Amino acid sequence: MAPPLPPPLATSTPLLHGEFGSYPARGPRFALTLTPQALHIQRLRPKPEARPRGGLVLLAEVSGCCTLRSRSLSDSAAYFCIYTYPRGRRGGRRRATRTFGADGAATYEENRAEAQRWATVLTCLLRGLPLPGNGEITTHLLPRPPRLLLLVNPFGGRGLAWQWCKNHVLPMISEAGLSFNLIQTERQNHARELVQGLSLSEWDGIITVSGDGLLHEVLNGLLDRPDWEEAMKIPVGILPCGSGNALAGAVNQHGGFEQALGIDLLLNCSLLLCRGGCCPLDLLSVTLASGSRCFSFLSVAWGFVSDVDIQSERFRALGSARFTLGTVLGLATLHTYRGRLSYLPATVEPASPTPAHGLPRAKSELTLAPGPAPPVAHSPLHRSVSDLPLPLPQPALTSPGSPEPLPILSLNGRVPELAGDWGGAGDAPLSPDPLLPSPPGSPKSAVLSPITEGGPEMPASSGLLPLTPDGDSVAISTGGPADHLLPPLDTPLPPGWVTLEGDFVLMLAISPSHLGADLMAVPHARFDDGLVHLCWVRGGVSRAALLRVFLAMEHGSHFSLGCPQLGYAAARAFRLEPLTPRGVLTVDGEQVEYGPLQAQVHPGLGTLLTGPSGRPGRES
């Protein structure tokens, strides 16, 4: 029986305290105090500072740490280095290192033990690992580093995704000591095919480095596997390098960071990934008019939102600015659509925000026997994939299972810079001193293939919708749980459902809080609240009022505007029946066939890598 975990520590509890030198040895000396939230730094010599600069390093801004050894054999000190990404005066993050010398003992071995003690405790804090109550700190507290599969869409974010991945993502996750293998996607639905053939036991997480579309492919690919129930247990994550970064905006808010865009949002999400931590992710099962089904982690949209999403495709070279331009053009040619929206209300309405216009509650919950699961098809793969050659120093290519931190990997490919109070400028002649050896039997990148061959042959077009006029298609899943709340699409709805019919400017069914990185459509939504949040705007709204709604959505205050055409309901399932012959429907930003559709929430069907929660009273 495992011993009970020690009680949680207060945020200000000192865990370690000690005196350290700097590099080079003639530099200043510091007193360091480590608490669960921050590293406190006080300069002791040559002169204590009344107002120390950089005297507080928040752990939320730390990606990782390592121990280093001087290349000079006469130097008996062991060095403790942490990698930080503090916010600058203008709000953006900039990489910085903090290196301290453990030199209190006469021999290098004793100093190394002290440096490793600090690195071990800090790593445990960063990854949310419990510290022993007896104070016994050894490197055995650290588990095997997580093995991550990174899927990068090189065309995402105006073609900058690959460059951002090389310059920001790979250095940071290497500093954190995470193992990874990286694959560039080559075409539409490539990621979906890749995850269908994964040997899941080799991976601890799948990370998409792109916009929201790539994660849509990954989730539907996992649900298309014969073993989808086991496959959906693997955590997925997103690092925003695309035009639409809605889920990343929600992850950023969950982590307690201020709203951010571009590289700042990418650095925030990368920091959270380095910290580890997951939460359940609700998914929507969407049944389309043809009877095909796909799963959504983000939204189903009809009307103004989907029009802007698809019509702005021709401005993709503008990046996220395409949505701003698309919104302006959409307002200029504002359309209304006649339709019918029906939904099964949630039994417990969210506490906040209170919608301006209340809606009837459900009289009872619908309980139907689950139908038989549809047959599962598996797409074969005809090639094996391993690490790609990267134009980075070779140590950047860590093989899965290689736990040692790589302090020589930085944004400029050199060893940690020491500047200002931290010991002068220039490269430090220090070499890495790994905390842990590679575990026996760790797979190596030269022989590891994340793809397993096999599976029945199927036509290339099987399971996919025809391409839309824009050349895209949405991933259709043949697996996943049965929709026990939904009757067949062509049959009447049972009692307890609420139906609204009329002219609509837009209808949005959304799961997380964000519609875009800077658009909080439902500020109170959570990844695992078991709800689909329905928002709609009825016909008759003025262009000025609609613009005010979207401007207020940047701060999540649009429900307090008192706009009479704006409606909201929390539901467990819904059906949308467009009564206008032409229109655009999207699922997770991808166009689908136009016609009636219905969807229900499957609570906690997926697992999302979010990092630690920054919300008060919440934990990942």
Coordinates of C-alpha atoms in Angstrom, one line a residue:
M1 CA 0.0 0.0 0.0
A2 CA 1.4 3.4 -1.0
P3 CA 2.1 5.9 1.7
P4 CA -0.3 8.8 2.0
L5 CA 0.7 11.9 0.1
P6 CA 1.9 14.8 2.2
P7 CA -0.6 17.7 2.7
P8 CA -0.4 20.5 0.1
L9 CA 2.1 23.2 0.8
A10 CA 1.2 26.8 1.3
T11 CA 2.3 29.0 -1.6
S12 CA 4.8 30.9 0.6
T13 CA 6.3 27.9 2.3
P14 CA 10.1 27.9 1.9
L15 CA 11.2 24.6 0.5
L16 CA 14.9 25.2 0.0
H17 CA 17.2 28.0 1.0
G18 CA 20.9 28.4 0.3
E19 CA 23.8 30.6 -0.7
F20 CA 25.1 30.3 -4.3
G21 CA 27.8 31.9 -6.4
S22 CA 27.6 32.8 -10.0
Y23 CA 29.5 32.2 -13.2
P24 CA 32.3 33.3 -13.5
A25 CA 33.4 32.7 -9.9
R26 CA 34.4 36.4 -9.5
G27 CA 30.7 37.4 -10.0
P28 CA 28.2 38.3 -7.2
R29 CA 26.8 35.9 -4.6
F30 CA 23.2 35.2 -4.0
A31 CA 20.8 33.9 -1.4
L32 CA 18.1 31.7 -3.0
T33 CA 14.8 30.7 -1.5
L34 CA 12.5 28.4 -3.3
T35 CA 8.7 28.3 -2.6
P36 CA 5.9 26.4 -4.4
Q37 CA 5.2 29.5 -6.5
A38 CA 8.6 31.3 -7.1
L39 CA 12.3 31.5 -6.7
H40 CA 13.3 34.4 -4.6
I41 CA 16.8 35.9 -5.3
Q42 CA 18.7 38.3 -3.1
R43 CA 22.2 39.5 -4.0
L44 CA 24.5 39.3 -1.0
R45 CA 27.9 40.5 -2.4
P46 CA 29.5 42.7 -3.4
K47 CA 26.6 44.9 -2.2
P48 CA 23.0 43.9 -1.3
E49 CA 20.5 45.7 -3.4
A50 CA 17.7 47.7 -1.8
R51 CA 15.5 47.0 -4.8
P52 CA 16.8 43.9 -6.5
R53 CA 16.3 43.6 -10.2
G54 CA 14.9 40.3 -11.3
G55 CA 14.7 39.2 -7.7
L56 CA 11.6 37.1 -8.1
V57 CA 11.2 34.3 -10.7
L58 CA 7.7 33.0 -10.9
L59 CA 7.5 29.3 -11.6
A60 CA 4.7 30.0 -14.1
E61 CA 7.4 31.6 -16.3
V62 CA 9.9 28.7 -16.0
S63 CA 10.1 26.1 -18.7
G64 CA 12.7 23.9 -17.1
C65 CA 16.1 23.6 -15.4
C66 CA 19.3 21.6 -15.5
T67 CA 22.7 21.2 -13.8
L68 CA 25.9 22.1 -15.5
R69 CA 29.6 21.5 -15.0
S70 CA 32.5 23.8 -15.8
R71 CA 34.8 22.6 -18.5
S72 CA 37.7 23.8 -16.3
L73 CA 38.8 20.9 -14.2
S74 CA 40.0 23.3 -11.4
D75 CA 36.4 24.5 -10.8
S76 CA 34.8 22.4 -8.2
A77 CA 31.5 24.2 -8.3
A78 CA 28.3 22.6 -9.8
Y79 CA 26.0 25.0 -11.6
F80 CA 22.2 25.1 -11.4
C81 CA 20.5 26.8 -14.5
I82 CA 16.9 27.6 -15.0
Y83 CA 15.2 28.7 -18.2
T84 CA 12.7 31.5 -17.9
Y85 CA 10.3 33.5 -20.1
P86 CA 9.4 36.6 -18.2
R87 CA 7.1 39.3 -19.6
G88 CA 8.8 42.4 -20.8
R89 CA 7.7 46.0 -20.4
R90 CA 5.6 45.8 -23.5
G91 CA 4.0 42.6 -22.4
G92 CA 5.8 40.1 -24.6
R93 CA 7.9 37.2 -23.3
R94 CA 11.6 37.0 -23.8
R95 CA 13.8 34.1 -23.0
A96 CA 16.4 34.5 -20.2
T97 CA 18.5 32.1 -18.2
R98 CA 19.5 32.2 -14.5
T99 CA 22.6 30.3 -13.6
F100 CA 23.9 29.8 -10.0
G101 CA 27.0 28.0 -8.7
A102 CA 26.8 25.5 -5.8
D103 CA 30.2 26.0 -4.3
G104 CA 29.8 25.5 -0.6
A105 CA 31.6 22.1 -0.5
A106 CA 35.2 21.3 -1.2
T107 CA 34.6 18.6 -3.8
Y108 CA 32.6 18.7 -7.1
E109 CA 30.6 15.6 -6.1
E110 CA 29.2 17.3 -3.0
N111 CA 28.4 20.5 -4.9
R112 CA 26.8 18.4 -7.6
A113 CA 24.5 16.7 -5.1
E114 CA 23.4 20.1 -3.9
A115 CA 22.7 21.5 -7.4
Q116 CA 20.8 18.3 -8.3
R117 CA 18.7 18.6 -5.1
W118 CA 17.6 22.1 -6.2
A119 CA 17.0 21.0 -9.8
T120 CA 15.0 18.0 -8.6
V121 CA 12.7 20.0 -6.3
L122 CA 12.2 22.7 -8.9
T123 CA 11.3 20.0 -11.5
C124 CA 8.8 18.4 -9.2
L125 CA 7.1 21.8 -8.6
L126 CA 7.0 22.5 -12.3
R127 CA 5.4 19.2 -13.1
G128 CA 3.0 19.0 -10.1
L129 CA 4.8 16.0 -8.6
P130 CA 4.5 15.5 -4.8
L131 CA 7.5 16.1 -2.6
P132 CA 8.3 13.5 0.1
G133 CA 7.2 14.5 3.6
N134 CA 10.5 13.2 5.1
G135 CA 12.6 15.7 3.1
E136 CA 14.5 13.0 1.3
I137 CA 15.3 14.6 -2.1
T138 CA 16.8 12.4 -4.8
T139 CA 16.6 12.2 -8.6
H140 CA 14.6 9.1 -8.2
L141 CA 11.6 11.3 -7.5
L142 CA 11.5 12.2 -11.2
P143 CA 9.7 9.9 -13.5
R144 CA 10.6 9.1 -17.1
P145 CA 10.1 12.2 -19.2
P146 CA 6.9 12.3 -21.2
R147 CA 7.2 11.1 -24.8
L148 CA 5.3 13.5 -27.1
L149 CA 4.4 13.2 -30.8
L150 CA 4.5 16.6 -32.4
L151 CA 2.4 17.1 -35.6
V152 CA 3.3 20.3 -37.4
N153 CA 1.3 21.8 -40.3
P154 CA 4.1 23.7 -42.1
F155 CA 1.6 25.8 -44.0
G156 CA -0.2 27.1 -40.9
G157 CA -0.1 30.7 -39.8
R158 CA 0.8 32.2 -43.1
G159 CA 3.5 29.6 -43.5
L160 CA 5.2 30.6 -40.3
A161 CA 4.3 27.5 -38.3
W162 CA 7.4 25.6 -39.1
Q163 CA 9.7 28.6 -38.4
W164 CA 7.9 29.2 -35.1
C165 CA 8.2 25.6 -34.1
K166 CA 11.9 25.6 -34.7
N167 CA 12.6 28.9 -33.0
H168 CA 10.3 28.7 -30.0
V169 CA 8.6 25.3 -29.4
L170 CA 11.5 22.9 -29.8
P171 CA 13.9 24.9 -27.7
M172 CA 11.4 25.3 -24.9
I173 CA 10.3 21.7 -24.7
S174 CA 13.9 20.6 -24.9
E175 CA 14.7 22.9 -21.9
A176 CA 11.9 21.2 -20.1
G177 CA 13.5 17.8 -20.7
L178 CA 10.5 16.4 -22.7
S179 CA 11.1 13.7 -25.2
F180 CA 9.6 14.2 -28.6
N181 CA 9.4 13.0 -32.2
L182 CA 8.2 15.4 -34.9
I183 CA 6.3 14.9 -38.1
Q184 CA 5.3 17.5 -40.7
T185 CA 1.9 16.9 -42.2
E186 CA 1.8 17.0 -46.0
R187 CA -1.8 17.2 -47.0
Q188 CA -5.4 17.4 -45.9
N189 CA -6.3 14.6 -43.4
H190 CA -2.7 13.4 -43.2
A191 CA -2.8 13.7 -39.4
R192 CA -6.0 11.7 -39.3
E193 CA -4.3 8.9 -41.2
L194 CA -1.2 9.0 -39.0
V195 CA -3.0 8.7 -35.7
Q196 CA -5.1 5.8 -37.0
G197 CA -1.9 3.7 -37.3
L198 CA -0.1 4.9 -34.1
S199 CA 1.3 2.4 -31.6
L200 CA -0.3 4.3 -28.7
S201 CA 1.8 2.6 -26.0
E202 CA 4.9 4.5 -27.3
W203 CA 3.4 7.9 -26.6
D204 CA 2.3 10.0 -23.7
G205 CA 0.7 12.7 -25.7
I206 CA -0.1 14.0 -29.2
I207 CA 0.6 17.7 -29.8
T208 CA -0.6 19.6 -32.9
V209 CA 1.4 22.7 -33.8
S210 CA -1.0 24.5 -36.1
G211 CA -4.5 26.0 -35.9
D212 CA -7.6 24.3 -34.8
G213 CA -8.1 22.2 -37.9
L214 CA -5.2 19.8 -37.3
L215 CA -6.5 18.9 -33.9
H216 CA -9.9 18.2 -35.4
E217 CA -8.2 15.7 -37.7
V218 CA -6.3 14.0 -34.8
L219 CA -9.4 13.6 -32.6
N220 CA -11.5 12.1 -35.5
G221 CA -8.6 9.9 -36.5
L222 CA -8.4 8.5 -32.9
L223 CA -12.2 7.9 -32.9
D224 CA -11.9 6.1 -36.2
R225 CA -9.7 3.4 -34.7
P226 CA -11.1 0.0 -33.7
D227 CA -9.7 0.6 -30.2
W228 CA -11.1 4.1 -30.0
E229 CA -12.0 3.8 -26.3
E230 CA -8.4 3.2 -25.4
A231 CA -7.1 5.6 -28.0
M232 CA -9.2 8.5 -26.6
K233 CA -7.3 8.1 -23.3
I234 CA -4.1 9.5 -24.8
P235 CA -3.9 13.3 -24.0
V236 CA -3.9 15.7 -26.9
G237 CA -2.6 19.3 -26.9
I238 CA -2.4 22.3 -29.1
L239 CA 0.3 24.8 -29.7
P240 CA -1.1 27.7 -31.7
C241 CA 0.6 28.4 -35.0
G242 CA -2.5 28.9 -37.3
S243 CA -5.0 31.6 -38.2
G244 CA -7.7 30.3 -35.9
N245 CA -6.5 29.5 -32.4
A246 CA -9.7 29.3 -30.4
L247 CA -8.8 26.3 -28.3
A248 CA -5.4 27.8 -27.5
G249 CA -7.1 31.0 -26.3
A250 CA -9.2 28.9 -23.9
V251 CA -6.1 27.0 -22.7
N252 CA -4.4 30.3 -22.2
Q253 CA -7.3 31.6 -20.0
H254 CA -7.4 28.3 -18.1
G255 CA -3.7 28.7 -17.3
G256 CA -4.4 32.1 -15.7
F257 CA -2.5 34.1 -18.4
E258 CA -3.7 37.4 -19.8
Q259 CA -5.2 37.3 -23.3
A260 CA -2.5 37.0 -25.9
L261 CA -2.0 36.6 -29.7
G262 CA 0.7 35.4 -32.0
I263 CA 4.0 34.4 -30.6
D264 CA 3.0 35.5 -27.1
L265 CA 0.1 33.1 -27.1
L266 CA 2.4 30.4 -28.5
L267 CA 4.9 30.9 -25.7
N268 CA 2.2 30.9 -23.0
C269 CA 0.8 27.6 -24.3
S270 CA 4.3 26.1 -24.6
L271 CA 5.0 27.0 -21.0
L272 CA 1.8 25.3 -19.9
L273 CA 2.7 22.2 -21.9
C274 CA 6.1 22.1 -20.2
R275 CA 4.4 22.1 -16.8
G276 CA 2.2 19.1 -17.6
G277 CA -1.4 18.5 -16.4
C278 CA -4.6 17.4 -18.1
C279 CA -8.3 17.8 -17.8
P280 CA -11.2 15.9 -19.5
L281 CA -12.4 17.4 -22.8
D282 CA -16.0 17.3 -23.8
L283 CA -16.7 16.4 -27.5
L284 CA -19.7 17.0 -29.7
S285 CA -20.9 14.2 -31.9
V286 CA -22.4 15.9 -35.0
T287 CA -24.7 14.0 -37.3
L288 CA -25.0 15.6 -40.8
A289 CA -27.8 15.5 -43.3
S290 CA -26.3 12.5 -45.1
G291 CA -26.2 10.5 -41.9
S292 CA -22.4 10.7 -41.6
R293 CA -20.9 11.7 -38.3
C294 CA -17.9 13.7 -37.1
F295 CA -16.7 14.9 -33.7
S296 CA -16.2 18.5 -32.7
F297 CA -14.1 19.9 -29.9
L298 CA -14.9 23.5 -30.8
S299 CA -18.0 24.7 -32.5
V300 CA -20.8 24.2 -35.0
A301 CA -21.7 27.5 -36.8
W302 CA -24.4 28.7 -39.2
G303 CA -25.0 32.2 -40.5
F304 CA -22.7 35.1 -39.9
V305 CA -19.9 33.2 -38.1
S306 CA -19.6 30.4 -40.7
D307 CA -20.0 32.9 -43.6
V308 CA -17.0 34.9 -42.3
D309 CA -15.0 31.8 -41.6
I310 CA -15.3 30.4 -45.1
Q311 CA -15.4 33.6 -47.1
S312 CA -12.3 34.9 -45.4
E313 CA -10.3 31.8 -46.7
R314 CA -9.2 33.9 -49.6
F315 CA -7.4 36.2 -47.2
R316 CA -5.5 33.4 -45.4
A317 CA -2.2 35.1 -46.2
L318 CA -3.2 37.8 -43.7
G319 CA -3.2 35.4 -40.8
S320 CA -5.6 36.1 -38.0
A321 CA -6.4 39.5 -39.6
R322 CA -8.4 37.6 -42.2
F323 CA -11.2 37.3 -39.7
T324 CA -11.2 41.1 -39.0
L325 CA -11.5 41.8 -42.7
G326 CA -14.1 39.0 -43.2
T327 CA -16.2 40.5 -40.4
V328 CA -16.2 43.9 -42.0
L329 CA -17.2 42.5 -45.3
G330 CA -19.8 40.3 -43.6
L331 CA -21.4 43.3 -41.9
A332 CA -21.5 45.1 -45.2
T333 CA -23.6 42.3 -46.8
L334 CA -25.5 41.1 -43.7
H335 CA -27.8 38.2 -44.4
T336 CA -30.6 36.6 -42.3
Y337 CA -31.5 32.9 -42.5
R338 CA -34.7 31.2 -41.7
G339 CA -34.4 28.1 -39.5
R340 CA -35.4 26.0 -36.6
L341 CA -33.3 25.4 -33.5
S342 CA -34.3 22.8 -31.0
Y343 CA -32.3 21.8 -27.9
L344 CA -32.5 19.6 -24.9
P345 CA -31.8 22.0 -22.0
A346 CA -29.2 21.2 -19.3
T347 CA -30.7 20.1 -16.0
V348 CA -28.4 22.5 -14.2
E349 CA -27.9 25.9 -15.8
P350 CA -24.5 27.5 -15.3
A351 CA -24.3 30.1 -12.6
S352 CA -22.9 32.9 -14.7
P353 CA -23.3 34.8 -16.8
T354 CA -27.1 35.0 -16.5
P355 CA -28.4 35.2 -20.0
A356 CA -30.4 38.4 -20.7
H357 CA -33.4 36.3 -21.9
G358 CA -34.2 33.2 -20.0
L359 CA -35.4 30.1 -21.8
P360 CA -37.7 27.2 -20.6
R361 CA -36.0 24.4 -18.7
A362 CA -36.4 20.8 -19.7
K363 CA -39.3 18.9 -18.0
S364 CA -37.3 15.7 -18.0
E365 CA -34.2 14.2 -19.4
L366 CA -34.4 11.9 -22.4
T367 CA -33.0 8.4 -21.9
L368 CA -32.9 6.1 -24.9
A369 CA -31.2 2.8 -25.2
P370 CA -27.9 3.2 -27.1
G371 CA -28.0 1.9 -30.7
P372 CA -25.5 -0.5 -32.2
A373 CA -22.1 1.0 -32.9
P374 CA -21.4 1.6 -36.6
P375 CA -18.8 -0.6 -38.4
V376 CA -15.3 0.6 -38.0
A377 CA -12.9 1.0 -41.0
H378 CA -9.2 1.5 -40.7
S379 CA -7.1 3.3 -43.2
P380 CA -3.7 1.7 -44.0
L381 CA -0.5 3.6 -44.2
H382 CA 2.2 2.7 -46.7
R383 CA 5.2 4.3 -45.1
S384 CA 6.9 4.6 -41.8
V385 CA 7.7 7.9 -40.2
S386 CA 10.6 8.8 -37.9
D387 CA 12.3 12.0 -36.8
L388 CA 12.7 14.6 -39.6
P389 CA 16.1 16.2 -40.1
L390 CA 15.8 19.7 -38.6
P391 CA 18.1 22.6 -39.4
L392 CA 19.1 22.8 -35.8
P393 CA 22.1 21.6 -33.8
Q394 CA 21.9 17.8 -33.6
P395 CA 21.2 17.7 -29.8
A396 CA 17.8 19.3 -30.6
L397 CA 16.6 16.0 -32.0
T398 CA 15.9 14.2 -28.7
S399 CA 14.8 10.7 -29.2
P400 CA 11.7 9.5 -27.3
G401 CA 13.0 8.3 -23.9
S402 CA 16.0 10.7 -23.7
P403 CA 15.4 12.5 -20.5
E404 CA 18.5 14.7 -20.1
P405 CA 17.9 18.4 -20.4
L406 CA 19.7 20.1 -23.3
P407 CA 21.1 23.4 -22.0
I408 CA 23.1 23.9 -25.2
L409 CA 19.9 24.3 -27.1
S410 CA 18.6 27.8 -27.0
L411 CA 17.0 30.3 -29.3
N412 CA 20.4 31.0 -30.9
G413 CA 21.7 27.4 -30.7
R414 CA 24.3 28.2 -28.1
V415 CA 24.8 27.5 -24.4
P416 CA 22.9 29.7 -21.9
E417 CA 23.8 33.3 -22.0
L418 CA 24.7 35.0 -18.8
A419 CA 24.1 38.7 -18.7
G420 CA 24.0 41.6 -16.3
D421 CA 23.8 40.6 -12.7
W422 CA 24.0 37.0 -13.7
G423 CA 27.7 36.9 -14.4
G424 CA 28.5 39.0 -17.5
A425 CA 27.7 38.5 -21.2
G426 CA 28.8 35.8 -23.6
D427 CA 28.7 32.1 -23.8
A428 CA 29.5 30.1 -20.6
P429 CA 32.0 27.3 -21.0
L430 CA 29.6 24.9 -19.2
S431 CA 28.6 21.4 -20.2
P432 CA 25.4 19.6 -19.3
D433 CA 25.2 17.4 -16.3
P434 CA 22.1 15.2 -16.7
L435 CA 19.9 14.6 -13.7
L436 CA 19.0 11.1 -14.8
P437 CA 20.4 8.4 -17.1
S438 CA 18.4 7.1 -20.0
P439 CA 16.1 4.4 -18.8
P440 CA 16.9 0.9 -20.0
G441 CA 15.1 -0.1 -23.2
S442 CA 14.3 3.4 -24.2
P443 CA 13.4 3.6 -27.9
K444 CA 15.8 5.5 -30.1
S445 CA 14.8 7.8 -32.9
A446 CA 16.8 5.9 -35.4
V447 CA 14.8 2.7 -35.0
L448 CA 11.5 4.0 -33.6
S449 CA 8.6 4.3 -36.0
P450 CA 5.4 5.8 -34.5
I451 CA 3.4 4.2 -37.3
T452 CA 2.4 0.5 -37.5
E453 CA 1.5 -1.0 -40.9
G454 CA -1.6 -3.0 -41.5
G455 CA -5.3 -2.8 -41.4
P456 CA -7.8 -3.6 -44.1
E457 CA -7.6 -1.8 -47.4
M458 CA -10.2 0.9 -48.1
P459 CA -10.7 3.3 -51.0
A460 CA -9.0 6.6 -50.5
S461 CA -12.3 8.5 -50.4
S462 CA -14.1 6.2 -48.0
G463 CA -15.3 7.9 -44.8
L464 CA -14.7 11.4 -46.1
L465 CA -17.1 14.0 -47.4
P466 CA -16.7 15.3 -50.9
L467 CA -14.3 18.3 -51.1
T468 CA -16.0 21.7 -50.6
P469 CA -15.6 24.4 -53.2
D470 CA -12.7 25.7 -51.2
G471 CA -10.9 22.4 -51.5
D472 CA -11.3 21.4 -47.8
S473 CA -13.1 18.5 -46.3
V474 CA -14.1 17.7 -42.7
A475 CA -12.9 14.5 -41.1
I476 CA -15.7 12.0 -40.7
S477 CA -15.5 9.4 -38.0
T478 CA -16.9 5.9 -38.2
G479 CA -16.3 5.0 -34.5
G480 CA -17.0 6.6 -31.2
P481 CA -19.9 6.2 -28.7
A482 CA -23.5 6.0 -29.6
D483 CA -25.7 9.1 -29.5
H484 CA -28.2 8.0 -26.9
L485 CA -29.9 11.4 -26.6
L486 CA -30.6 11.8 -30.3
P487 CA -33.5 10.2 -32.2
P488 CA -32.9 9.7 -36.0
L489 CA -32.5 13.0 -37.8
D490 CA -35.7 12.5 -39.9
T491 CA -38.0 11.8 -36.9
P492 CA -39.8 14.1 -34.5
L493 CA -38.1 15.1 -31.3
P494 CA -39.3 13.7 -28.0
P495 CA -40.9 15.8 -25.1
G496 CA -38.6 18.0 -23.1
W497 CA -37.0 19.7 -26.0
V498 CA -37.3 23.5 -26.6
T499 CA -37.8 24.7 -30.2
L500 CA -37.2 28.2 -31.6
E501 CA -38.1 29.1 -35.2
G502 CA -37.6 32.3 -37.1
D503 CA -35.1 34.4 -38.9
F504 CA -31.5 34.2 -37.5
V505 CA -28.4 36.2 -38.3
L506 CA -26.2 33.5 -36.7
M507 CA -26.4 30.3 -34.6
L508 CA -23.3 29.1 -32.7
A509 CA -23.0 25.9 -30.7
I510 CA -19.7 26.0 -28.8
S511 CA -18.0 23.8 -26.3
P512 CA -15.0 25.8 -24.9
S513 CA -15.0 29.4 -23.8
H514 CA -13.4 30.9 -26.9
L515 CA -14.4 31.3 -30.5
G516 CA -11.0 32.9 -31.4
A517 CA -7.9 33.6 -29.5
D518 CA -9.3 37.0 -28.6
L519 CA -13.0 36.2 -28.7
M520 CA -14.6 34.8 -25.5
A521 CA -18.0 33.7 -26.7
V522 CA -18.9 31.9 -23.5
P523 CA -16.6 33.2 -20.7
H524 CA -17.9 30.8 -18.1
A525 CA -17.6 27.6 -20.2
R526 CA -15.2 24.9 -19.2
F527 CA -13.6 22.0 -21.0
D528 CA -15.4 19.5 -18.9
D529 CA -18.7 21.1 -18.0
G530 CA -20.8 18.5 -20.0
L531 CA -22.6 21.3 -21.9
V532 CA -22.9 22.7 -25.4
H533 CA -23.4 26.4 -25.2
L534 CA -25.9 27.7 -27.8
C535 CA -25.7 31.4 -28.8
W536 CA -27.8 33.0 -31.5
V537 CA -28.7 36.4 -32.9
R538 CA -32.2 36.8 -34.3
G539 CA -33.0 38.8 -37.4
G540 CA -33.7 42.5 -37.0
V541 CA -30.4 43.3 -35.3
S542 CA -28.7 46.4 -36.7
R543 CA -25.2 46.3 -38.1
A544 CA -24.0 48.6 -35.3
A545 CA -25.5 46.4 -32.6
L546 CA -23.9 43.2 -34.1
L547 CA -20.6 45.0 -34.3
R548 CA -20.9 46.0 -30.6
V549 CA -21.6 42.3 -29.7
F550 CA -18.4 41.2 -31.4
L551 CA -16.3 44.0 -29.9
A552 CA -17.6 43.2 -26.4
M553 CA -16.8 39.5 -27.1
E554 CA -13.1 40.4 -26.9
H555 CA -13.7 40.9 -23.1
G556 CA -16.6 38.4 -22.7
S557 CA -19.0 41.2 -21.8
H558 CA -21.4 40.8 -24.7
F559 CA -24.2 39.2 -22.6
S560 CA -24.4 42.4 -20.5
L561 CA -25.1 44.6 -23.5
G562 CA -28.8 44.0 -23.3
C563 CA -29.1 43.3 -27.0
P564 CA -32.7 42.0 -27.4
Q565 CA -31.8 39.8 -30.4
L566 CA -28.9 38.0 -28.6
G567 CA -29.9 34.6 -27.0
Y568 CA -28.2 31.9 -25.0
A569 CA -29.0 28.5 -23.7
A570 CA -27.0 25.7 -22.1
A571 CA -27.9 22.3 -23.6
R572 CA -26.9 18.6 -23.7
A573 CA -28.1 18.1 -27.3
F574 CA -29.5 20.2 -30.2
R575 CA -30.9 20.0 -33.7
L576 CA -30.5 22.7 -36.3
E577 CA -32.8 22.7 -39.4
P578 CA -32.0 25.5 -41.9
L579 CA -35.1 26.5 -43.8
T580 CA -33.2 28.7 -46.2
P581 CA -32.1 26.9 -49.4
R582 CA -28.6 28.3 -49.4
G583 CA -26.1 28.8 -46.6
V584 CA -22.9 27.7 -45.0
L585 CA -22.4 25.3 -42.1
T586 CA -19.1 24.7 -40.4
V587 CA -17.8 22.2 -37.8
D588 CA -14.6 23.4 -36.1
G589 CA -14.2 26.0 -38.8
E590 CA -14.4 23.4 -41.7
Q591 CA -17.3 23.6 -44.2
V592 CA -19.7 20.6 -44.1
E593 CA -22.7 19.7 -46.3
Y594 CA -25.6 22.1 -46.0
G595 CA -28.8 20.7 -44.5
P596 CA -30.3 19.6 -41.1
L597 CA -27.8 18.4 -38.5
Q598 CA -28.0 17.4 -34.8
A599 CA -25.4 16.9 -32.1
Q600 CA -25.0 15.8 -28.5
V601 CA -22.3 16.3 -25.9
H602 CA -20.2 13.3 -24.8
P603 CA -18.7 14.5 -21.5
G604 CA -15.0 13.9 -20.9
L605 CA -14.6 11.8 -24.1
G606 CA -11.2 13.3 -24.7
T607 CA -8.3 14.4 -22.6
L608 CA -6.7 17.8 -23.1
L609 CA -3.2 18.8 -22.1
T610 CA -3.8 22.2 -20.4
G611 CA -1.0 22.6 -17.9
P612 CA -1.9 23.7 -14.3
S613 CA -5.0 25.8 -13.8
G614 CA -4.5 29.4 -13.0
R615 CA -8.1 29.9 -12.0
P616 CA -8.7 30.3 -8.3
G617 CA -10.1 27.2 -6.7
R618 CA -9.6 25.0 -9.8
E619 CA -7.1 22.3 -10.5
S620 CA -6.1 20.6 -13.7

